[in-house]
Tab-separated table of C-alpha atoms in Angstrom:
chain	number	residue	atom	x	y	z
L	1092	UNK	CA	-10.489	-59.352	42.882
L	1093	UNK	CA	-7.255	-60.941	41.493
L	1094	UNK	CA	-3.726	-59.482	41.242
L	1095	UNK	CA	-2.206	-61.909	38.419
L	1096	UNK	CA	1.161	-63.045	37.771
L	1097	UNK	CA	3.214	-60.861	39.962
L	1098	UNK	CA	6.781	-60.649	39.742
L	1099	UNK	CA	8.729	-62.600	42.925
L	1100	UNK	CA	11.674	-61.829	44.546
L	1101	UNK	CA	13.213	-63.385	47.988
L	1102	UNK	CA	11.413	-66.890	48.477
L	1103	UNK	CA	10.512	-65.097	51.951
L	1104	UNK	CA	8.879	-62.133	50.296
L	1105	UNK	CA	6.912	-64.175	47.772
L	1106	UNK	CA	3.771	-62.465	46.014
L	1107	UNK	CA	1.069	-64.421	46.154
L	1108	UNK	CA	0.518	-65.118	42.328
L	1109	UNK	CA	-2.984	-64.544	41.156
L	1110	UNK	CA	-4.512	-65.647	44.339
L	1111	UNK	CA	-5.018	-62.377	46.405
L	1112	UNK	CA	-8.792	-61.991	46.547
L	1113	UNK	CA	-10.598	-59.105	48.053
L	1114	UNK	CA	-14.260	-57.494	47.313
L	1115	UNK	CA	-14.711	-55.193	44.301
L	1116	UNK	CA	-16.608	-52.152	44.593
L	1117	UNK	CA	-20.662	-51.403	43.885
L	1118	UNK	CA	-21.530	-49.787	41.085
L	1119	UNK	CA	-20.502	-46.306	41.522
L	1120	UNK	CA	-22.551	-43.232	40.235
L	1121	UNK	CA	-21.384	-41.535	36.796
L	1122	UNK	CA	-18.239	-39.828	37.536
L	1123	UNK	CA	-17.291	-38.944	33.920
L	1124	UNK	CA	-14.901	-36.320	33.652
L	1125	UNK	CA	-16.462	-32.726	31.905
L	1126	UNK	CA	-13.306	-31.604	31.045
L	1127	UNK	CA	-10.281	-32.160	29.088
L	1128	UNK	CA	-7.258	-30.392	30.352
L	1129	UNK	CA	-3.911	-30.226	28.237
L	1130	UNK	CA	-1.645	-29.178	30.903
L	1131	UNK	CA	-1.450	-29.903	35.005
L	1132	UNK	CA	-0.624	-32.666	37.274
L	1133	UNK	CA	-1.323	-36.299	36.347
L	1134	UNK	CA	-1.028	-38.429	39.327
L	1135	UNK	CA	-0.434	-42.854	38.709
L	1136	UNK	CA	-0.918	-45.552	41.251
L	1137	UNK	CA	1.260	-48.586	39.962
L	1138	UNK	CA	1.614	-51.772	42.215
L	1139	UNK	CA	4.172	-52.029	44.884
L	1140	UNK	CA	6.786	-54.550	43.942
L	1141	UNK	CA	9.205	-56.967	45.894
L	1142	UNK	CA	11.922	-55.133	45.154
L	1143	UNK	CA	10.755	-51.904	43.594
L	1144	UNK	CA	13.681	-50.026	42.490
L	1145	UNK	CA	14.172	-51.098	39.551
L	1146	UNK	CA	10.486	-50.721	38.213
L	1147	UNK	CA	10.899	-47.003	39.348
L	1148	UNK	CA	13.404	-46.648	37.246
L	1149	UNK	CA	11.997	-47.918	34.322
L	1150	UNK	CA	8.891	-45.961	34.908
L	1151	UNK	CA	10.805	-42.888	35.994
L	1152	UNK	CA	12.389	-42.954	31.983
L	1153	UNK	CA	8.865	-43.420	30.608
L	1154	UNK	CA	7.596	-40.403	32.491
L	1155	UNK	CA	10.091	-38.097	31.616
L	1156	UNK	CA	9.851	-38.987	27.897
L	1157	UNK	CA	6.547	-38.093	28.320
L	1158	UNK	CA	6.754	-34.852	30.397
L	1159	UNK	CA	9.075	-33.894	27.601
L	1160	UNK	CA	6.787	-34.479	24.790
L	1161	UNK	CA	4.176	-32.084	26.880
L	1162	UNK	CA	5.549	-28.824	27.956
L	1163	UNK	CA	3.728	-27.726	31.504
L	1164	UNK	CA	2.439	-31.328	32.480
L	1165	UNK	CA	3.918	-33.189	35.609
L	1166	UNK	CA	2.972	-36.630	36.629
L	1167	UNK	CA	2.857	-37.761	40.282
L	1168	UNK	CA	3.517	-41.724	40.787
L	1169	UNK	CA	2.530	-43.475	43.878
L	1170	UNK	CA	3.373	-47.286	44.425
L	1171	UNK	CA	0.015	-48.550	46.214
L	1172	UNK	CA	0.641	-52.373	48.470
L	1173	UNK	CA	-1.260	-54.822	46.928
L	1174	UNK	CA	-3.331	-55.856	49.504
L	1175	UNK	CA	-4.900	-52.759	49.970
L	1176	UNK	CA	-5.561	-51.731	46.546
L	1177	UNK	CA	-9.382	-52.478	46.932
L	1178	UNK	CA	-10.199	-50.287	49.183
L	1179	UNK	CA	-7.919	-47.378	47.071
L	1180	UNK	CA	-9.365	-47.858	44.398
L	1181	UNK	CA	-12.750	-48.650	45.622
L	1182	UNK	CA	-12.634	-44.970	46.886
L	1183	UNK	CA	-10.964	-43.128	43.694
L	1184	UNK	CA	-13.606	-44.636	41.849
L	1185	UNK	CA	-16.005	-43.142	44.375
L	1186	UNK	CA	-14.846	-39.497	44.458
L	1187	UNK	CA	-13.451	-37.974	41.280
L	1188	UNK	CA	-11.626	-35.517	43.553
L	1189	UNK	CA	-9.448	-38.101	45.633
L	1190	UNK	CA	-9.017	-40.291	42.363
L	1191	UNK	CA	-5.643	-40.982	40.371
L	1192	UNK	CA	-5.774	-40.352	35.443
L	1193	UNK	CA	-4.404	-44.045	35.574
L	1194	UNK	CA	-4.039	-46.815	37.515
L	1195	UNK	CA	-2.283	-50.638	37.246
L	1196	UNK	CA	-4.777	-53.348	37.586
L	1197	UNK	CA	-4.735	-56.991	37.840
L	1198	UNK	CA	-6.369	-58.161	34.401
L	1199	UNK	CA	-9.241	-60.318	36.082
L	1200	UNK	CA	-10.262	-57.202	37.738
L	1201	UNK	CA	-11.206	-55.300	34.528
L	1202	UNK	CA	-14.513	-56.721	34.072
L	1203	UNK	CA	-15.816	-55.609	37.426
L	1204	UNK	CA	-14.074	-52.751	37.455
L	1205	UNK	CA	-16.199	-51.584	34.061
L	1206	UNK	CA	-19.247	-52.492	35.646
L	1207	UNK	CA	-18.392	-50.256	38.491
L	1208	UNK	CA	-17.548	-47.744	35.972
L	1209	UNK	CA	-14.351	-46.771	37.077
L	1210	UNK	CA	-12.439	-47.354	34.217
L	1211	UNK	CA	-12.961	-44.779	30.831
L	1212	UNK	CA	-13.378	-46.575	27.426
L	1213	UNK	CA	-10.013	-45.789	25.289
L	1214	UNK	CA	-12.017	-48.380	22.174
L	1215	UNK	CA	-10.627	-45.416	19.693
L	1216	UNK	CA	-7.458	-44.735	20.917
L	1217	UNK	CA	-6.128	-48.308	21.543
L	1218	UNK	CA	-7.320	-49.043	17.707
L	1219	UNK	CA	-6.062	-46.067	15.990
L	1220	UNK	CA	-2.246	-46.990	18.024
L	1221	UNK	CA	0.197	-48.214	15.951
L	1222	UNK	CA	2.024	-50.294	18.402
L	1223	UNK	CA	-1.601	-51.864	19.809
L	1224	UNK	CA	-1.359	-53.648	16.355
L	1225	UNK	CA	1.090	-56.293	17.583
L	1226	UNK	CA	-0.487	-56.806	21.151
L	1227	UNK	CA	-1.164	-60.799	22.000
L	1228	UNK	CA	-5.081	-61.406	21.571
L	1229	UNK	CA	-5.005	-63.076	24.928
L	1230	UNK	CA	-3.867	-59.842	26.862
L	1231	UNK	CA	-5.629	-57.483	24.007
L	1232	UNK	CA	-8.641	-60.104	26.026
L	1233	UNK	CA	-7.929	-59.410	29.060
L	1234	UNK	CA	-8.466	-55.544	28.573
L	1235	UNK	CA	-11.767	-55.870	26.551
L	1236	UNK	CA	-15.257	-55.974	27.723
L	1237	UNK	CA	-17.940	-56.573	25.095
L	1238	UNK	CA	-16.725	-55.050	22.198
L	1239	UNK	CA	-14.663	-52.196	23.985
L	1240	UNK	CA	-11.188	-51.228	25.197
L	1241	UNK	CA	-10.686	-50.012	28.766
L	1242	UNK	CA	-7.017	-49.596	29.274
L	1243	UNK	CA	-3.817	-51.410	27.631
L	1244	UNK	CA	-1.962	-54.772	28.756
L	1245	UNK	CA	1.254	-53.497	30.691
L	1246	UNK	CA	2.648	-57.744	30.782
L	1247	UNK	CA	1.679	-60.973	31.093
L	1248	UNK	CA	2.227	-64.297	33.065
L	1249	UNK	CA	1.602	-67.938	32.667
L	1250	UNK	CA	3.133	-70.997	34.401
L	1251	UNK	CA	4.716	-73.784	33.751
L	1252	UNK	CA	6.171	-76.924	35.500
L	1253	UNK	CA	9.156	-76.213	37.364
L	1254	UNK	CA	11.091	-79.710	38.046
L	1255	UNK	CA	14.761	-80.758	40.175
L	1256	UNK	CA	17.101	-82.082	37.087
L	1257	UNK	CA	19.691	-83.552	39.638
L	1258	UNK	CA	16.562	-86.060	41.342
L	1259	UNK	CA	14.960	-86.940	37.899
L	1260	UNK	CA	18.603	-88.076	36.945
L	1261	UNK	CA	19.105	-90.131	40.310
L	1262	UNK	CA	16.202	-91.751	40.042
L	1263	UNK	CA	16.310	-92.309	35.857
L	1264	UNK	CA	13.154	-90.359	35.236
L	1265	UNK	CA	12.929	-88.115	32.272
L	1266	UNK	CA	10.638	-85.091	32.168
L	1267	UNK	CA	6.695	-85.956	32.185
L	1268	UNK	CA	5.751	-85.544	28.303
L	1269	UNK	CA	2.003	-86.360	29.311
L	1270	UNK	CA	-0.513	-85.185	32.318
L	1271	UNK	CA	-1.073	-89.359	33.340
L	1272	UNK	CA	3.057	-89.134	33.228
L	1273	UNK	CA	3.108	-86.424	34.905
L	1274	UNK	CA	0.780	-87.695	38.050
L	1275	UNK	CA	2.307	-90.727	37.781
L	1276	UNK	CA	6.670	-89.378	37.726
L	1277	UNK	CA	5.089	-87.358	40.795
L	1278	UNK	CA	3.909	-90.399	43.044
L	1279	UNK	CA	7.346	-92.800	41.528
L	1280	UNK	CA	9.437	-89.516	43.597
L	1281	UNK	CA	7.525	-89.705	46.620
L	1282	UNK	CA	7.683	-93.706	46.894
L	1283	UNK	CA	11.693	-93.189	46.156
L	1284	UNK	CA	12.296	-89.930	48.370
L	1285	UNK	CA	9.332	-89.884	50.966
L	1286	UNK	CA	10.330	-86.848	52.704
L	1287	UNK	CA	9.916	-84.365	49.139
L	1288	UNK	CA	6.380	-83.922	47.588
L	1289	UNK	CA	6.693	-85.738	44.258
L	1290	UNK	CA	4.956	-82.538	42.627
L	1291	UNK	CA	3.707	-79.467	45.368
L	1292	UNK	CA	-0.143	-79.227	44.956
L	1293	UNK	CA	-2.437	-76.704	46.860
L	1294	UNK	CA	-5.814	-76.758	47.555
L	1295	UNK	CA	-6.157	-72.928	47.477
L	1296	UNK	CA	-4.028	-72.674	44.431
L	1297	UNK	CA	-6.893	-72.685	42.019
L	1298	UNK	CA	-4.665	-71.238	38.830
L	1299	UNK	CA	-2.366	-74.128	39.549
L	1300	UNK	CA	-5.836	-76.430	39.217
L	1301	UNK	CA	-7.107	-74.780	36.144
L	1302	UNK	CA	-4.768	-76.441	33.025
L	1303	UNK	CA	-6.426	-79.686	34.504
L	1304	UNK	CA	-9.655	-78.763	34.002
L	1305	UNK	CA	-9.173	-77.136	30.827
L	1306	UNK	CA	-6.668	-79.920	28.940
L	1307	UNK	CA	-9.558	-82.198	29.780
L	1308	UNK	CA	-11.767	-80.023	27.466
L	1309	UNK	CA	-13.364	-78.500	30.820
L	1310	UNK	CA	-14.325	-74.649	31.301
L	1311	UNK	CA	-15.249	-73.007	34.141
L	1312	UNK	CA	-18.273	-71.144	32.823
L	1313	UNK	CA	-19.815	-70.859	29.868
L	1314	UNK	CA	-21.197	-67.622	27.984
L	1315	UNK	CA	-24.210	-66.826	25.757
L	1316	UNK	CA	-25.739	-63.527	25.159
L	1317	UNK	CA	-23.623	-61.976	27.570
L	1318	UNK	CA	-24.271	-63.996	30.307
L	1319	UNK	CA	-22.225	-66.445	31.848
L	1320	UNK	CA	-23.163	-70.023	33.445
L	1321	UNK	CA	-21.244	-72.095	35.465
L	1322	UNK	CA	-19.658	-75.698	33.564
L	1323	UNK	CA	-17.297	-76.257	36.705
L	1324	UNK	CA	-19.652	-79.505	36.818
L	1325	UNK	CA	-19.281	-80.024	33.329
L	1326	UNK	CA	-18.591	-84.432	33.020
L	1327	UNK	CA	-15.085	-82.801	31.685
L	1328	UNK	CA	-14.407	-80.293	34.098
L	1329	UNK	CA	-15.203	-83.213	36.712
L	1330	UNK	CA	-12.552	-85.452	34.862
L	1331	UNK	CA	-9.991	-82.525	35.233
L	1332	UNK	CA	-10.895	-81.695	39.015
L	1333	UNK	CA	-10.520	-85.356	39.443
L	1334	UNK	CA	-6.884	-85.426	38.428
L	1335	UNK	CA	-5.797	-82.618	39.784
L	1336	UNK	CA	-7.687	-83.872	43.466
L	1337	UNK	CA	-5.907	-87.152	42.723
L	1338	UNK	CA	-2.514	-85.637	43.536
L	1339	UNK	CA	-3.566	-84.905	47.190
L	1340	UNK	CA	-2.423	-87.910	49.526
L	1341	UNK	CA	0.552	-89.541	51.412
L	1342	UNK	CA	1.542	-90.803	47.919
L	1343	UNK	CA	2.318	-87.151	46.944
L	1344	UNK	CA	1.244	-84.295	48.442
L	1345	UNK	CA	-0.509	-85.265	51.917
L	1346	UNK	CA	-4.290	-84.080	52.155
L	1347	UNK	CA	-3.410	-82.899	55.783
L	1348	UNK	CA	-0.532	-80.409	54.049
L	1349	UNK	CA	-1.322	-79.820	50.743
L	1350	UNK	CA	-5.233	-79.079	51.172
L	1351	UNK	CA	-4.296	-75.498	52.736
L	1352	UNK	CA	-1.361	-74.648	50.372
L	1353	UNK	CA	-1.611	-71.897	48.007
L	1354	UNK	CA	0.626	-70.682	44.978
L	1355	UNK	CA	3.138	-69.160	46.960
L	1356	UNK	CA	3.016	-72.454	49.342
L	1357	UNK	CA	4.102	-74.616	46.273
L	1358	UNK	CA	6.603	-72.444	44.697
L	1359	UNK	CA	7.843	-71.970	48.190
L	1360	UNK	CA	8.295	-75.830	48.701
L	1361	UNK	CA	10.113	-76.386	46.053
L	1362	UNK	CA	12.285	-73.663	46.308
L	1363	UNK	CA	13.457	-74.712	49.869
L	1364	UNK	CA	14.122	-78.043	48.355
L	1365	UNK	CA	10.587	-79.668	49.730
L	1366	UNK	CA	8.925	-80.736	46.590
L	1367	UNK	CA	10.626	-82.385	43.247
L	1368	UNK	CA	8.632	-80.426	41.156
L	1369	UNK	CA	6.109	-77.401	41.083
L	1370	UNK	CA	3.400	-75.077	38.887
L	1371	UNK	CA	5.138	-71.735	38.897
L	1372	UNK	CA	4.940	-68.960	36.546
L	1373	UNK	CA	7.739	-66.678	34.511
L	1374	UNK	CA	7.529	-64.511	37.839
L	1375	UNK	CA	8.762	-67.351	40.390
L	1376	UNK	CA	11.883	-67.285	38.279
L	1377	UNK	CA	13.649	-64.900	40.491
L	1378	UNK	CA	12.952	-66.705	43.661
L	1379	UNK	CA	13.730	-69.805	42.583
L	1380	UNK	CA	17.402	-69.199	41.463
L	1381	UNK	CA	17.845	-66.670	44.269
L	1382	UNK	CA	17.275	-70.181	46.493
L	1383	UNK	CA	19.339	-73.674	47.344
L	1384	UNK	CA	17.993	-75.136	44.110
L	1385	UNK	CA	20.030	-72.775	41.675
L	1386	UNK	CA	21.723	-74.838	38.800
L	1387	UNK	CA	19.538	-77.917	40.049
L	1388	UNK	CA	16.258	-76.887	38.494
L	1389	UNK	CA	14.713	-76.721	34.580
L	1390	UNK	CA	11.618	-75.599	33.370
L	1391	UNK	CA	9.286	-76.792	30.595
L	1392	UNK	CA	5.383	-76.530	29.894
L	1393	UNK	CA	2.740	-78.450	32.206
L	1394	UNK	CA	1.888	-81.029	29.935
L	1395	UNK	CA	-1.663	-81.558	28.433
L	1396	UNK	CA	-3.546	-85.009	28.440
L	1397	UNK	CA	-1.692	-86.064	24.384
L	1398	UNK	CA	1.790	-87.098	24.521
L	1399	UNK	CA	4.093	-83.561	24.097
L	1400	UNK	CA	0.800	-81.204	24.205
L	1401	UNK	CA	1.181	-78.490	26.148
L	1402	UNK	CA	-1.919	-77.872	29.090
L	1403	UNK	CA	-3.888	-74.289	29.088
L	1404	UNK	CA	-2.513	-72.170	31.123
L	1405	UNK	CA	-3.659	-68.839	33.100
L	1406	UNK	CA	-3.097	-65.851	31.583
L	1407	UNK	CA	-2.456	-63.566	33.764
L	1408	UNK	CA	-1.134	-60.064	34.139
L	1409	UNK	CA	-1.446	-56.463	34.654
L	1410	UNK	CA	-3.159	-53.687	32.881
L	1411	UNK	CA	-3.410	-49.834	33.209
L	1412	UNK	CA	-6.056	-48.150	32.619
L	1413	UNK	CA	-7.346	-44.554	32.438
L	1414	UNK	CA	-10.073	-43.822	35.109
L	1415	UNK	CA	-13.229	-41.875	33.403
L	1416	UNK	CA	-13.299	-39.476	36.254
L	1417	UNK	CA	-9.957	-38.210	34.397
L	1418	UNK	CA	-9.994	-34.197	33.475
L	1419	UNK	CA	-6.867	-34.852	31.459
L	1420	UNK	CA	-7.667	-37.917	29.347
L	1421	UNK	CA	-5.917	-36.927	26.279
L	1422	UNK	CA	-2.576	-36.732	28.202
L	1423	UNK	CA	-3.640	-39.759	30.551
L	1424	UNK	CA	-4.045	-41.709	27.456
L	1425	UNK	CA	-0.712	-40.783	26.212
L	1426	UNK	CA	0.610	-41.589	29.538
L	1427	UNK	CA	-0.388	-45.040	29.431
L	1428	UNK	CA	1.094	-45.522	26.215
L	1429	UNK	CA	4.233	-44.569	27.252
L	1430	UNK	CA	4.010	-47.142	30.385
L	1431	UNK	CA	2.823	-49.982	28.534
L	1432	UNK	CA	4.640	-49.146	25.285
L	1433	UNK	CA	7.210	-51.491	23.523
L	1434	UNK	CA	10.125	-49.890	24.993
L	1435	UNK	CA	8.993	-49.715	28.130
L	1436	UNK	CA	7.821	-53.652	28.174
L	1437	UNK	CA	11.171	-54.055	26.780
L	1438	UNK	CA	13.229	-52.364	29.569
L	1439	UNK	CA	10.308	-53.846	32.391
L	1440	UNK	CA	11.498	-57.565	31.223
L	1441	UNK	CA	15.052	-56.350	31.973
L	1442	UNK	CA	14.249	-54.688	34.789
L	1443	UNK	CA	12.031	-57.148	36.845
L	1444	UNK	CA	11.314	-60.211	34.283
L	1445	UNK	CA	7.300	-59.179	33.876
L	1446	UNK	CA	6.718	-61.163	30.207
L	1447	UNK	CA	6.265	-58.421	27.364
L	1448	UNK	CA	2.531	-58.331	25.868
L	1449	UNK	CA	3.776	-57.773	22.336
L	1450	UNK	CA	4.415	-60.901	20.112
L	1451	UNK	CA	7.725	-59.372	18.964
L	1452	UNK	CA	8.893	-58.193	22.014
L	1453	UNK	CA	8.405	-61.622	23.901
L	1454	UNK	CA	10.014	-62.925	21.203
L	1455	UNK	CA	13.220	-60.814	21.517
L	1456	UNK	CA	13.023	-61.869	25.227
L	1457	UNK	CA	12.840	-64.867	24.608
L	1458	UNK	CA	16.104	-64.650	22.222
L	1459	UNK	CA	17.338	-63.007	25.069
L	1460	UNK	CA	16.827	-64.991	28.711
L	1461	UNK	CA	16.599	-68.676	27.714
L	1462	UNK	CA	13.771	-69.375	30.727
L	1463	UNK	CA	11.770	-67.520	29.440
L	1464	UNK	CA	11.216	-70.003	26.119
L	1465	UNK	CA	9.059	-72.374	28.068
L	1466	UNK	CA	6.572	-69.452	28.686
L	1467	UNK	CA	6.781	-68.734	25.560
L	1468	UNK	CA	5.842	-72.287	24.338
L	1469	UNK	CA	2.853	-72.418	26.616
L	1470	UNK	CA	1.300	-68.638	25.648
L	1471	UNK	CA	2.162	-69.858	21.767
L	1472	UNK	CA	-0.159	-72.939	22.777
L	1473	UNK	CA	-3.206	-71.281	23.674
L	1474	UNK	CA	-3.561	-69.810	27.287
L	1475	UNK	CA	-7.095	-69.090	28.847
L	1476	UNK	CA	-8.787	-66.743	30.894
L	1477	UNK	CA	-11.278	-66.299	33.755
L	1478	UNK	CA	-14.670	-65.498	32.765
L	1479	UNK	CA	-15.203	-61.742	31.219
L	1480	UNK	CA	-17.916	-60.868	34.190
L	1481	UNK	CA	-17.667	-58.537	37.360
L	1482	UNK	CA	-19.086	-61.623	39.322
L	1483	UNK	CA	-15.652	-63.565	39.118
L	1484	UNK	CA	-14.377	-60.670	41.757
L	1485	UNK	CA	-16.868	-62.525	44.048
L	1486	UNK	CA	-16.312	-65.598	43.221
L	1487	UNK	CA	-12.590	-65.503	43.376
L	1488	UNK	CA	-13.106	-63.813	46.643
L	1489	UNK	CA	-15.674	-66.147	48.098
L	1490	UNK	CA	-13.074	-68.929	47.607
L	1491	UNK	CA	-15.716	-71.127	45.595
L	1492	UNK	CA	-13.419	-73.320	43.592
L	1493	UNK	CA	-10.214	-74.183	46.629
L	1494	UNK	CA	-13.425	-74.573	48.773
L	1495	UNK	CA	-14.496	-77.248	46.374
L	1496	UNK	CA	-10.945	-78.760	46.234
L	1497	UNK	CA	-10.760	-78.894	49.900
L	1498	UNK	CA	-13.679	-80.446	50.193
L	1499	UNK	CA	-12.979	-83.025	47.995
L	1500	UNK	CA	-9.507	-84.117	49.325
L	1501	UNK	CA	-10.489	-84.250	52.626
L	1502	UNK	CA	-13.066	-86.398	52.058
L	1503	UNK	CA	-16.355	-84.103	52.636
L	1504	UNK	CA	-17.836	-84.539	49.187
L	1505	UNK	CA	-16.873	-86.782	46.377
L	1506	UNK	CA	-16.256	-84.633	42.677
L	1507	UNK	CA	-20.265	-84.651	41.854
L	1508	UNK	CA	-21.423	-83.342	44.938
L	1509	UNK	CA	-18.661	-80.111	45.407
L	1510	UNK	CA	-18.649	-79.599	41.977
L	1511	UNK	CA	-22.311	-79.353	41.877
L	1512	UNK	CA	-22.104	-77.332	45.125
L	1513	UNK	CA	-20.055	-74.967	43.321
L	1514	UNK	CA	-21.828	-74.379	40.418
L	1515	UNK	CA	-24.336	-73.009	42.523
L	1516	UNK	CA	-22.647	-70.687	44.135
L	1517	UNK	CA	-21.259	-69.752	41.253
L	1518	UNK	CA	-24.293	-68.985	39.295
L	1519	UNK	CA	-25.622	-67.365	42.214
L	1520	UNK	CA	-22.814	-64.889	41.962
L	1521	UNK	CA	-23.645	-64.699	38.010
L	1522	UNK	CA	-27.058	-64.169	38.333
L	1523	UNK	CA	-26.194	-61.263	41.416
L	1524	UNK	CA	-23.562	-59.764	38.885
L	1525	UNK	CA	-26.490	-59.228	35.953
């Protein structure tokens, strides 16, 4: 399962961006709720941040506008680590008892966790919400399966190409406007600065790997009738794997390096000052000028194969969602309003720089914290999403496309071959998924 797009603070403390991948849970029995109370004790689990203060404060104001709205309720917030959420929530979902009204999600996760029917269907409310009206179709996406609702976008992430202004200038290079420019500005650094990575690659960064595939006109699966089909071996997902493979070697990001790096790895080598440029999303922001390459550093989209097109990017992000096993779903679904809410996006983008999921909002933030505009740009361009099915938990976990990258830079399998190999698995994981 993915968390997406987390926030990052300290370069040291990074939070591994969309890449932390852990089992889901089986399908669980029917734990609908037979009740619907209008008073008690809610209780949340929200995400643990780098730096959590001030998103407990933000959601400390939401919660008490909403405690005073509803005489006799009380809501109980617990910040669950990341990289144990699984097994949490993997047990709420199990017994009703045990089990949180709401809880914060990484948006991949939402298809599996539907199948494992955790999560309750809020179709009605989420339509009949005023505010719901101005939510961006890609994160309205990434809390829909089929035709239904199960929970509301709380922000969203995409990245972009991070790049060192003060080596560009030494060397007379402007800003790649083009992905061949792009590959090619990154191998004209390393030949003039051997000891940086022209642009920081990883093998195990595979949201880092996807604009490649997709500017190319690639997908990773495909979808009919509700079920989904691999096209990572796709002749243009196989051009797009080939460029992005193409950056591994001594003439920019060394095989024997770079094969093992993840999202964090990049963003972390170019904000020590390692790499001359880097794929890093809204949410790196904070490390990166919190580092020695403050004031040295600009940001604009990854470009896409035309001159000034702008690559598909990730969409990431977080959701929250009301669990079915809920005996107060008429508050809980108020509650997550009130967290995911304009305001409250409003005051989270002050607060820890997690991009708004409302078009207006953004667009004030935007107005508001020039970095962000790049984003912007990129989400205004189109940005994609993993496949809609509970079997991309496994094969996110399984490691099925940086295995194929791997194998491919090291020299193991040539682009047909892995690719090939990992459509299999792929399917396999499809076909297991139903």
């Amino acid at each position: 399962m993915k968390l997406s797009a987390r926030i990052a603070a300290p370069v040291a403390a990074l939070v591994l961006a969309g890449l932390t991948a852990t089992a889901c849970a089986p399908q669980t029995s029917d734990t609908s709720a037979k009740g619907d109370e209008k008073s008690g004790t809610l209780r949340v689990w929200l995400f643990q941040e780098v730096g959590n203060k001030p998103k407990e404060k933000v959601v400390d104001d939401a919660v008490a506008a909403f405690q005073k709205r509803h005489e006799g309720t009380k809501v109980e917030v617990e910040y669950i680590p990341v990289d144990t959420r699984a097994q949490r929530i993997k047990a709420a979902f199990n017994d009703p008892k045990s089990a949180p009204d709401l809880i914060e999600y990484g948006n991949s996760d939402t298809a599996g966790y539907v199948k494992d029917g955790g999560l309750a269907d809020v179709t009605e409310e989420f339509g009949a919400w005023e505010e719901a009206k101005d939510t961006d179709p890609i994160a309205k996406q990434s809390v829909t399966v089929g035709d239904k609702v199960y929970g509301a976008p709380f922000f969203v992430g995409v990245r972009a190409l991070y790049y060192r202004t003060d080596i560009l200038k030494d060397l007379g290079i402007q800003p790649p406007k083009s992905q061949a420019e792009l590959i090619s500005t990154a191998k004209k650094i390393r030949k003039a600065k051997p000891d940086l990575y022209g642009l920081a690659v990883g093998g195990a960064y595979t949201y880092g790997a996807m604009p490649f595939i997709w500017s190319h006109g690639g997908e990773i699966a495909g979808e009919s009738g509700g079920t989904y089909t691999s096209a990572i071996n796709s002749e243009k997902a196989r051009k797009g794997i080939e460029a992005y493979t193409s950056l591994f070697g001594d003439d920019n990001c060394p095989a024997a390096k770079c094969a093992s790096m993840t999202g964090n790895s990049t963003v972390t080598a170019f904000a020590s000052g390692k790499a001359a440029m880097a794929i890093g999303g809204d949410f790196s922001h904070a490390a990166v000028e919190a580092s020695s390459v403050k004031g040295k550093y600009a940001v604009v989209p990854l470009p896409g194969i035309a001159p000034n097109s702008i690559a598909p990017a990730f969409a990431g992000g977080n959701n929250i969602g009301v669990l079915k096993s809920s005996s107060h779903r008429t508050l809980a679904v108020d509650l997550m309003k009130s967290l995911t809410g304009k305001k409250t996006q409003a005051e989270m983008f002050d607060a820890m720089g997690f991009l708004p999921t409302y078009t207006d909002v953004l667009g004030n933030a935007a107005k508001k914290q020039p970095f962000v505009a790049p984003f912007v740009q990129t989400l205004g361009a189109g940005a994609k999403f993993v496949p809609a099915s509970p079997a991309w938990g496994q094969i996110d976990a399984s490691l099925v496309l940086p295995t194929m990258f791997q194998e491919i830079v090291s020299g193991r399998k040539d682009v047909a071959q892995a690719s090939d190999d990992a459509a299999k698995k792929m399917d396999a994981a499809f076909t297991d998924a139903g």
